[in-house]
């Protein structure tokens, strides 16, 4: 029995469900890892801003000149034209007027609104307890810085020399006040000219230093991580899919053995059992044990039924033979046309019918018990042998008012039991005559198709209902629901013909049945063409 087309494979469904679960976990883990990595990179950007800001803060005071700012920016960031740096900027803004005191050449020009929003308020300056620091609170002092010793600024930057000899060891720098910081450093992101920048704002009472880094490399790194996670996630999903298929295949192996064994079971061979392997899971082992027990019980019941049928059929042969002999003698000794004669004739016909049923059941019980039907195969010309069938067919068709057509290809030989095949052909011919319409036709064909001999019988009777076509070869099945005797027969003919054909290595089947045409076909191996 074929499975319905809409039933999905459990193995495929298990693999898909595993892939969905694994894909969800991989996607969730990848998204969380990407988010954490991006936050870590963002914090590292802030750290990269704060670290050089401290270096700058330790090198400036309220009197730092523009030239000194340039030197500090170049030393800390490498922002001079010679270094060709474009990813780090330094901007110094004065609070009172919002004037730009210093900006590296690569600093964005359109971020003044952002910068002003991060100036400290007078309240913050006052709360910090700073009155303007070493310089005047109202603005940055413009007068020249106090005189310094020759190497004082170089020592402050930590870059002594610049081609000059270092100062003597006993030289001490004069006291320089540390730049006070009004508030904790603040970081923010701004966009200028299609480029995003991350800035840190560091405020003194007089001015605010903005140190920024381009986020181009940051976004490139984020994109690389995103693609890496997508690639790794896809690879993980593919591996999960293959793993799910492998797992489902391993899990379904016991069921495959169950299906394979069940497909090999037939009514004539119920002795086979499903093997249990050492690595089978407990649940599947229990299922196999239950199925093996069920098949053992079925085998016992079927063998008992087959023995009963065979024994009953065998035991009925002798009394039926005696009854037929007595009835035949009674028919011959009664006056033809008398009531007694008609009664004995009817009893004789019923006993003959019972004898045919008994012989058929005995034959089928032998097939059910797994015993090969006794055959005497020989090589003979099937084309010539069918001439006798054609003669019988002409007589039957003439009596029924039918027309017989035959198309027999000559020279087809087979190796089979001639008597058994003749019984198959007679059965098919008898059915074609019985189930035909008035003035209909019966067509017999024998042809060779590749290495097979194909015998087909066609009649012009009514179509066999679709619900009956699958049951035609069942025992005691007849198309008329009431099982009346309007048509002679007892529902064993096609089943017996199937068993006889199988005993000769042939296959009997219904090819098609539609209105005014029903075709039965038998195929077997052809030896040669004479």
Coordinates of C-alpha atoms in Angstrom, one line a residue:
X1 CA 0.0 0.0 0.0
X2 CA 1.5 3.3 -1.1
X3 CA 1.7 6.2 1.4
X4 CA -0.5 9.3 0.7
X5 CA 1.3 11.9 -1.3
X6 CA 0.7 14.6 1.4
X7 CA 2.5 12.7 4.2
X8 CA 5.8 14.4 4.9
X9 CA 9.0 12.5 5.7
X10 CA 9.7 12.3 9.4
X11 CA 13.4 12.3 8.6
X12 CA 13.1 15.5 6.6
X13 CA 10.9 17.2 9.2
X14 CA 13.4 16.2 12.0
X15 CA 16.3 17.7 10.0
X16 CA 14.4 20.9 9.2
X17 CA 13.3 21.4 12.8
X18 CA 16.9 20.8 14.0
X19 CA 18.2 23.3 11.4
X20 CA 15.6 25.9 12.6
X21 CA 16.5 25.5 16.2
X22 CA 20.2 25.5 15.4
X23 CA 19.8 28.5 13.1
X24 CA 17.9 30.4 15.7
X25 CA 20.6 29.7 18.3
X26 CA 23.4 30.6 15.9
X27 CA 21.6 33.8 14.8
X28 CA 20.9 34.8 18.4
X29 CA 24.5 34.1 19.5
X30 CA 25.9 35.9 16.4
X31 CA 23.7 39.0 17.1
X32 CA 24.7 39.1 20.8
X33 CA 28.4 38.6 19.9
X34 CA 28.2 41.3 17.3
X35 CA 26.5 43.7 19.6
X36 CA 29.0 43.0 22.4
X37 CA 32.0 43.3 20.0
X38 CA 30.6 46.6 18.5
X39 CA 30.1 48.0 22.1
X40 CA 33.7 46.9 22.9
X41 CA 35.1 48.6 19.9
X42 CA 33.1 51.7 20.7
X43 CA 34.6 51.8 24.2
X44 CA 38.0 51.2 22.7
X45 CA 37.4 54.3 20.5
X46 CA 36.7 56.3 23.7
X47 CA 39.8 54.9 25.4
X48 CA 41.8 55.9 22.3
X49 CA 40.5 59.4 22.7
X50 CA 41.0 59.7 26.4
X51 CA 44.5 58.4 26.4
X52 CA 46.0 61.0 24.0
X53 CA 43.8 63.7 25.6
X54 CA 45.7 63.1 28.9
X55 CA 49.0 63.5 27.0
X56 CA 47.8 66.8 25.5
X57 CA 46.4 68.0 28.8
X58 CA 49.7 67.5 30.5
X59 CA 51.5 69.6 27.9
X60 CA 49.3 72.7 27.8
X61 CA 48.6 75.6 30.1
X62 CA 46.6 78.8 29.7
X63 CA 49.5 80.4 28.0
X64 CA 50.1 77.8 25.3
X65 CA 50.6 79.4 21.9
X66 CA 49.3 78.3 18.5
X67 CA 52.7 77.1 17.4
X68 CA 53.0 75.1 20.6
X69 CA 49.5 73.6 20.0
X70 CA 50.6 72.6 16.5
X71 CA 53.7 71.0 17.9
X72 CA 51.8 69.1 20.6
X73 CA 49.2 67.9 18.0
X74 CA 51.9 66.7 15.7
X75 CA 53.7 64.9 18.5
X76 CA 50.6 63.3 19.9
X77 CA 48.5 62.6 16.7
X78 CA 50.9 63.1 13.8
X79 CA 48.6 65.7 12.3
X80 CA 51.1 67.7 10.4
X81 CA 51.3 67.8 6.6
X82 CA 54.5 65.8 6.7
X83 CA 52.7 62.9 8.5
X84 CA 49.6 63.2 6.3
X85 CA 47.3 62.0 9.1
X86 CA 43.5 62.3 8.5
X87 CA 41.9 60.2 11.2
X88 CA 42.7 62.3 14.3
X89 CA 41.9 65.9 14.9
X90 CA 42.5 68.5 17.6
X91 CA 40.2 71.5 18.0
X92 CA 40.6 74.1 20.8
X93 CA 37.6 76.4 21.5
X94 CA 37.5 79.4 23.7
X95 CA 34.3 79.6 25.9
X96 CA 33.5 83.3 26.1
X97 CA 33.3 84.1 22.3
X98 CA 33.2 80.6 20.9
X99 CA 36.4 81.4 19.0
X100 CA 38.5 78.6 17.6
X101 CA 41.9 79.0 19.1
X102 CA 43.5 76.1 17.3
X103 CA 42.4 73.4 14.9
X104 CA 44.4 70.8 13.0
X105 CA 44.2 71.1 9.2
X106 CA 42.0 68.0 8.8
X107 CA 39.4 69.1 11.4
X108 CA 35.8 69.3 10.2
X109 CA 34.6 72.9 9.6
X110 CA 30.9 72.5 10.1
X111 CA 30.6 71.1 13.6
X112 CA 30.6 74.4 15.6
X113 CA 27.0 73.7 16.8
X114 CA 28.1 70.4 18.3
X115 CA 31.2 72.0 19.9
X116 CA 29.2 74.8 21.5
X117 CA 26.7 72.4 23.0
X118 CA 29.5 70.8 25.0
X119 CA 31.0 74.0 26.5
X120 CA 30.8 74.0 30.3
X121 CA 28.4 76.5 31.9
X122 CA 29.4 79.2 34.3
X123 CA 27.4 77.2 36.9
X124 CA 29.6 74.1 36.3
X125 CA 32.8 76.3 36.5
X126 CA 31.6 77.9 39.7
X127 CA 30.5 74.6 41.2
X128 CA 34.0 73.2 40.6
X129 CA 35.3 76.1 42.7
X130 CA 37.4 77.5 39.9
X131 CA 37.6 81.2 39.4
X132 CA 39.1 81.1 36.0
X133 CA 42.3 79.3 36.8
X134 CA 45.7 80.8 36.1
X135 CA 44.3 82.9 33.2
X136 CA 41.5 85.5 33.3
X137 CA 38.0 83.9 33.4
X138 CA 36.6 86.1 30.7
X139 CA 38.8 84.7 27.9
X140 CA 42.2 83.3 27.0
X141 CA 45.1 85.6 27.7
X142 CA 46.8 86.8 24.5
X143 CA 50.0 88.3 25.9
X144 CA 53.2 86.3 25.3
X145 CA 53.9 83.6 27.8
X146 CA 56.4 84.2 30.5
X147 CA 60.0 83.6 29.5
X148 CA 61.2 80.0 29.7
X149 CA 64.5 78.5 29.7
X150 CA 65.9 77.2 26.5
X151 CA 64.8 73.6 26.9
X152 CA 61.8 74.0 29.2
X153 CA 59.0 73.3 26.6
X154 CA 60.9 70.3 25.2
X155 CA 61.2 68.8 28.7
X156 CA 57.5 69.4 29.3
X157 CA 56.5 67.5 26.2
X158 CA 58.9 64.7 26.9
X159 CA 60.7 65.3 23.6
X160 CA 64.0 66.9 24.6
X161 CA 66.5 67.7 22.1
X162 CA 64.9 68.2 18.6
X163 CA 68.5 68.2 17.6
X164 CA 69.7 70.1 20.7
X165 CA 71.7 68.6 23.5
X166 CA 69.8 67.5 26.6
X167 CA 69.9 69.8 29.6
X168 CA 72.3 69.1 32.4
X169 CA 71.1 66.6 35.0
X170 CA 71.1 69.2 37.8
X171 CA 68.8 71.5 35.8
X172 CA 65.3 71.8 37.3
X173 CA 62.2 73.2 35.5
X174 CA 60.4 76.0 37.2
X175 CA 56.9 75.3 38.7
X176 CA 54.1 75.1 36.0
X177 CA 50.5 74.9 37.4
X178 CA 48.5 71.9 36.2
X179 CA 45.5 72.8 33.9
X180 CA 42.4 72.4 36.0
X181 CA 39.5 70.2 34.4
X182 CA 36.0 71.6 35.0
X183 CA 34.1 68.3 34.5
X184 CA 34.6 64.7 33.5
X185 CA 35.5 64.2 29.9
X186 CA 32.4 63.8 27.6
X187 CA 32.3 61.8 24.4
X188 CA 29.8 62.3 21.5
X189 CA 29.4 61.4 17.8
X190 CA 29.0 64.0 15.1
X191 CA 28.7 63.7 11.3
X192 CA 30.5 66.0 8.8
X193 CA 30.8 65.7 5.0
X194 CA 29.6 62.1 5.0
X195 CA 32.1 61.0 7.7
X196 CA 31.2 60.2 11.3
X197 CA 33.5 61.4 14.0
X198 CA 33.8 60.4 17.7
X199 CA 34.8 63.4 19.8
X200 CA 35.9 63.8 23.4
X201 CA 35.3 67.2 25.1
X202 CA 37.8 68.2 27.8
X203 CA 37.1 71.6 29.4
X204 CA 39.2 74.0 31.4
X205 CA 37.9 77.2 32.9
X206 CA 39.1 79.1 29.8
X207 CA 38.7 76.7 26.8
X208 CA 37.6 73.2 25.8
X209 CA 39.7 70.8 23.9
X210 CA 37.9 68.5 21.4
X211 CA 39.9 65.5 20.3
X212 CA 38.2 63.4 17.6
X213 CA 38.8 60.2 15.7
X214 CA 37.3 59.2 12.4
X215 CA 34.8 56.3 12.6
X216 CA 35.6 55.1 9.1
X217 CA 37.9 52.4 10.3
X218 CA 35.5 51.6 13.1
X219 CA 32.6 51.1 10.7
X220 CA 34.8 49.0 8.4
X221 CA 35.8 46.8 11.3
X222 CA 32.1 46.5 12.3
X223 CA 31.2 45.5 8.8
X224 CA 34.0 43.0 8.7
X225 CA 32.7 41.5 11.9
X226 CA 29.2 41.5 10.6
X227 CA 30.3 39.6 7.5
X228 CA 32.4 37.3 9.6
X229 CA 29.4 36.5 11.8
X230 CA 27.1 36.0 8.8
X231 CA 29.7 33.7 7.1
X232 CA 30.3 31.8 10.3
X233 CA 26.5 31.6 11.0
X234 CA 25.8 30.3 7.5
X235 CA 28.6 27.7 7.8
X236 CA 27.3 26.7 11.2
X237 CA 23.7 26.4 9.8
X238 CA 24.9 24.2 6.9
X239 CA 26.9 22.0 9.3
X240 CA 23.9 21.8 11.6
X241 CA 21.8 20.8 8.6
X242 CA 24.2 18.0 7.6
X243 CA 24.4 17.0 11.2
X244 CA 20.7 16.9 11.5
X245 CA 20.4 14.8 8.4
X246 CA 23.0 12.4 9.7
X247 CA 21.4 12.2 13.1
X248 CA 17.9 11.7 11.6
X249 CA 19.3 9.0 9.3
X250 CA 20.9 7.2 12.3
X251 CA 17.7 7.5 14.3
X252 CA 15.6 6.1 11.4
X253 CA 17.8 3.1 10.7
X254 CA 15.7 0.8 13.0
X255 CA 12.5 2.0 11.3
X256 CA 14.1 1.3 7.9
X257 CA 14.7 -2.3 9.0
X258 CA 11.1 -2.5 10.1
X259 CA 9.9 -1.2 6.7
X260 CA 12.2 -3.4 4.7
X261 CA 11.2 -6.6 6.6
X262 CA 7.5 -5.7 6.4
X263 CA 7.8 -5.2 2.6
X264 CA 9.3 -8.7 2.2
X265 CA 6.5 -10.4 4.2
X266 CA 3.9 -12.2 2.2
X267 CA 1.0 -14.4 3.1
X268 CA 3.0 -17.4 2.1
X269 CA 6.1 -16.4 4.2
X270 CA 5.5 -15.0 7.6
X271 CA 8.6 -16.6 9.2
X272 CA 10.9 -13.6 8.7
X273 CA 11.6 -11.4 11.8
X274 CA 13.0 -7.9 12.2
X275 CA 16.6 -8.1 13.4
X276 CA 17.6 -6.3 16.6
X277 CA 21.0 -4.8 16.6
X278 CA 23.2 -4.0 19.6
X279 CA 23.3 -0.3 19.1
X280 CA 19.5 0.1 18.8
X281 CA 17.9 2.5 21.3
X282 CA 15.7 1.0 23.9
X283 CA 12.5 2.5 22.5
X284 CA 13.1 1.0 19.0
X285 CA 14.2 -2.3 20.5
X286 CA 10.9 -2.5 22.4
X287 CA 9.0 -1.6 19.2
X288 CA 10.8 -4.3 17.2
X289 CA 10.1 -6.9 19.9
X290 CA 6.4 -6.1 19.8
X291 CA 6.3 -6.3 16.0
X292 CA 8.2 -9.6 16.0
X293 CA 5.8 -11.0 18.6
X294 CA 2.8 -9.9 16.5
X295 CA 4.3 -11.5 13.4
X296 CA 4.9 -14.7 15.2
X297 CA 1.2 -14.8 16.3
X298 CA 0.1 -14.0 12.8
X299 CA 2.3 -16.8 11.4
X300 CA 0.8 -19.3 13.8
X301 CA -2.8 -18.2 13.1
X302 CA -2.2 -18.2 9.3
X303 CA -0.6 -21.6 9.3
X304 CA -3.4 -23.0 11.4
X305 CA -6.0 -21.6 8.9
X306 CA -4.0 -22.9 5.9
X307 CA -3.8 -26.4 7.5
X308 CA -7.5 -26.3 8.2
X309 CA -8.4 -25.4 4.6
X310 CA -6.0 -28.0 3.2
X311 CA -7.3 -30.7 5.5
X312 CA -10.9 -29.8 5.0
X313 CA -10.5 -29.7 1.2
X314 CA -8.7 -33.0 1.3
X315 CA -11.2 -34.7 3.5
X316 CA -14.1 -33.5 1.3
X317 CA -12.7 -35.0 -1.8
X318 CA -13.7 -38.6 -1.0
X319 CA -17.4 -37.9 0.1
X320 CA -17.9 -35.6 -2.8
X321 CA -16.6 -38.2 -5.3
X322 CA -19.1 -40.7 -3.8
X323 CA -21.9 -38.2 -3.9
X324 CA -21.2 -37.4 -7.6
X325 CA -21.1 -41.1 -8.5
X326 CA -24.4 -41.8 -6.7
X327 CA -26.0 -38.7 -8.2
X328 CA -24.8 -39.6 -11.7
X329 CA -26.2 -43.1 -11.3
X330 CA -29.5 -41.7 -10.0
X331 CA -29.7 -39.4 -13.0
X332 CA -29.2 -42.2 -15.4
X333 CA -31.8 -44.4 -13.8
X334 CA -34.6 -41.9 -13.6
X335 CA -37.0 -41.0 -16.4
X336 CA -35.8 -37.9 -18.3
X337 CA -38.2 -35.0 -17.7
X338 CA -39.6 -36.4 -14.4
X339 CA -39.5 -34.4 -11.2
X340 CA -37.0 -36.9 -9.7
X341 CA -34.7 -36.5 -12.8
X342 CA -34.7 -32.7 -12.5
X343 CA -34.0 -32.9 -8.8
X344 CA -31.1 -35.3 -9.3
X345 CA -29.7 -33.1 -12.1
X346 CA -29.8 -30.0 -9.9
X347 CA -28.1 -31.9 -7.0
X348 CA -25.5 -33.2 -9.4
X349 CA -24.7 -29.7 -10.6
X350 CA -24.4 -28.4 -7.1
X351 CA -22.1 -31.2 -6.1
X352 CA -20.0 -30.6 -9.1
X353 CA -19.8 -26.9 -8.2
X354 CA -18.8 -27.9 -4.6
X355 CA -16.1 -30.2 -6.0
X356 CA -14.6 -27.4 -8.1
X357 CA -14.6 -25.1 -5.0
X358 CA -12.9 -27.8 -3.0
X359 CA -10.3 -28.4 -5.6
X360 CA -9.6 -24.7 -5.9
X361 CA -9.4 -24.2 -2.1
X362 CA -6.9 -27.2 -2.0
X363 CA -4.8 -25.6 -4.7
X364 CA -4.8 -22.2 -2.9
X365 CA -4.1 -23.7 0.5
X366 CA -1.0 -25.2 -1.0
X367 CA 0.1 -21.8 -2.3
X368 CA -0.7 -20.2 1.1
X369 CA 1.3 -22.7 3.0
X370 CA 4.4 -21.7 0.9
X371 CA 4.6 -25.0 -0.9
X372 CA 5.3 -24.7 -4.6
X373 CA 2.5 -25.8 -6.8
X374 CA 3.4 -29.0 -8.6
X375 CA 4.5 -28.0 -12.1
X376 CA 6.0 -29.9 -15.0
X377 CA 7.6 -27.2 -17.1
X378 CA 8.6 -27.8 -20.7
X379 CA 9.6 -25.7 -23.7
X380 CA 6.8 -25.5 -26.3
X381 CA 5.4 -23.2 -29.0
X382 CA 2.9 -21.1 -27.2
X383 CA 1.6 -19.7 -30.5
X384 CA 0.6 -23.1 -31.8
X385 CA -0.8 -24.2 -28.4
X386 CA -3.2 -21.2 -28.4
X387 CA -5.0 -22.7 -31.5
X388 CA -6.9 -25.0 -29.1
X389 CA -7.9 -22.0 -27.0
X390 CA -9.1 -20.2 -30.1
X391 CA -11.3 -23.2 -31.1
X392 CA -12.9 -23.3 -27.6
X393 CA -13.3 -19.5 -27.7
X394 CA -15.2 -19.7 -31.0
X395 CA -17.6 -22.2 -29.6
X396 CA -18.2 -20.2 -26.4
X397 CA -18.6 -16.9 -28.4
X398 CA -21.0 -18.5 -30.8
X399 CA -23.2 -19.8 -28.0
X400 CA -23.2 -16.3 -26.4
X401 CA -23.7 -14.4 -29.6
X402 CA -20.3 -12.8 -29.5
X403 CA -17.5 -12.3 -32.1
X404 CA -14.0 -13.7 -31.5
X405 CA -11.0 -11.9 -32.9
X406 CA -7.4 -13.2 -32.5
X407 CA -4.0 -11.8 -33.3
X408 CA -1.4 -14.4 -32.5
X409 CA 2.2 -13.7 -33.4
X410 CA 3.8 -17.0 -34.6
X411 CA 6.9 -18.6 -33.3
X412 CA 6.8 -17.6 -29.6
X413 CA 8.1 -20.3 -27.3
X414 CA 8.1 -20.4 -23.5
X415 CA 9.3 -22.8 -20.8
X416 CA 6.3 -23.5 -18.5
X417 CA 3.7 -26.0 -17.4
X418 CA 1.4 -26.3 -20.4
X419 CA -1.6 -27.6 -18.5
X420 CA -1.4 -24.8 -15.9
X421 CA -1.1 -22.1 -18.5
X422 CA -4.0 -23.5 -20.4
X423 CA -6.1 -23.3 -17.3
X424 CA -5.1 -19.6 -16.9
X425 CA -6.0 -18.9 -20.5
X426 CA -9.3 -20.7 -20.2
X427 CA -10.1 -18.7 -17.1
X428 CA -9.5 -15.4 -18.8
X429 CA -11.4 -16.4 -21.9
X430 CA -14.4 -17.6 -19.7
X431 CA -14.5 -14.3 -17.9
X432 CA -14.3 -12.3 -21.2
X433 CA -17.3 -14.2 -22.4
X434 CA -19.3 -14.0 -19.2
X435 CA -18.9 -10.3 -18.6
X436 CA -19.6 -9.0 -22.1
X437 CA -22.4 -7.1 -23.7
X438 CA -24.8 -8.7 -26.3
X439 CA -23.3 -8.7 -29.8
X440 CA -19.9 -7.8 -28.3
X441 CA -16.4 -9.0 -29.1
X442 CA -13.6 -10.9 -27.5
X443 CA -10.1 -10.2 -28.7
X444 CA -7.1 -12.5 -28.0
X445 CA -3.6 -11.2 -28.6
X446 CA -0.2 -12.8 -28.3
X447 CA 2.9 -10.8 -29.1
X448 CA 6.6 -10.5 -28.2
X449 CA 7.8 -7.4 -26.4
X450 CA 11.5 -7.4 -26.1
X451 CA 12.3 -10.6 -24.1
X452 CA 8.7 -11.2 -22.9
X453 CA 5.7 -13.0 -24.3
X454 CA 2.5 -10.9 -23.7
X455 CA -0.9 -12.5 -23.8
X456 CA -3.9 -10.1 -23.6
X457 CA -7.6 -10.7 -23.5
X458 CA -10.0 -7.8 -24.3
X459 CA -13.8 -7.9 -24.0
X460 CA -16.4 -5.3 -24.7
X461 CA -18.3 -5.5 -21.5
X462 CA -19.2 -2.8 -19.0
X463 CA -16.4 -1.0 -17.2
X464 CA -15.4 -2.4 -13.8
X465 CA -16.0 0.2 -11.1
X466 CA -12.8 1.8 -9.8
X467 CA -13.5 0.7 -6.3
X468 CA -13.7 -3.0 -7.4
X469 CA -10.5 -3.0 -9.6
X470 CA -8.2 -3.4 -6.7
X471 CA -10.2 -6.4 -5.3
X472 CA -10.7 -8.4 -8.5
X473 CA -7.9 -10.9 -7.5
X474 CA -9.3 -11.4 -4.0
X475 CA -10.8 -14.7 -3.1
X476 CA -14.6 -15.0 -3.4
X477 CA -14.9 -11.5 -4.6
X478 CA -17.5 -10.9 -7.3
X479 CA -18.5 -7.6 -8.9
X480 CA -22.2 -8.1 -8.1
X481 CA -22.8 -7.0 -4.6
X482 CA -25.5 -9.5 -3.9
X483 CA -23.3 -12.4 -5.0
X484 CA -26.1 -13.8 -7.1
X485 CA -25.7 -16.6 -9.6
X486 CA -26.9 -14.7 -12.6
X487 CA -23.4 -15.1 -13.8
X488 CA -21.8 -18.4 -13.3
X489 CA -18.7 -18.6 -11.0
X490 CA -17.8 -18.5 -7.3
X491 CA -15.1 -15.7 -7.1
X492 CA -12.0 -17.8 -7.2
X493 CA -11.1 -17.8 -10.9
X494 CA -8.9 -14.8 -11.1
X495 CA -7.2 -15.6 -7.8
X496 CA -6.4 -19.2 -9.0
X497 CA -5.3 -17.8 -12.3
X498 CA -2.9 -15.5 -10.5
X499 CA -1.4 -18.3 -8.5
X500 CA -1.0 -20.5 -11.5
X501 CA 0.6 -17.7 -13.5
X502 CA 3.0 -17.0 -10.6
X503 CA 3.9 -20.7 -10.4
X504 CA 5.1 -20.4 -14.0
X505 CA 7.0 -17.2 -13.4
X506 CA 4.4 -15.1 -15.1
X507 CA 2.5 -11.9 -14.0
X508 CA -1.2 -11.5 -14.4
X509 CA -2.8 -8.0 -14.1
X510 CA -5.7 -5.8 -15.1
X511 CA -4.4 -3.3 -17.7
X512 CA -7.4 -1.1 -18.0
X513 CA -11.2 -1.1 -17.7
X514 CA -13.4 1.5 -19.3
X515 CA -16.8 1.4 -20.9
X516 CA -16.9 -1.2 -23.7
X517 CA -13.3 -2.3 -23.2
X518 CA -11.6 -4.3 -20.4
X519 CA -8.1 -5.7 -20.9
X520 CA -6.3 -8.4 -18.8
X521 CA -2.7 -9.1 -19.6
X522 CA -0.2 -11.9 -18.7
X523 CA 3.5 -11.4 -19.1
X524 CA 6.2 -14.1 -19.0
X525 CA 9.7 -14.7 -20.3
X526 CA 9.9 -15.8 -23.9
X527 CA 12.6 -18.2 -24.9
X528 CA 13.0 -17.6 -28.6
X529 CA 11.2 -17.0 -31.8
X530 CA 10.9 -20.0 -34.1

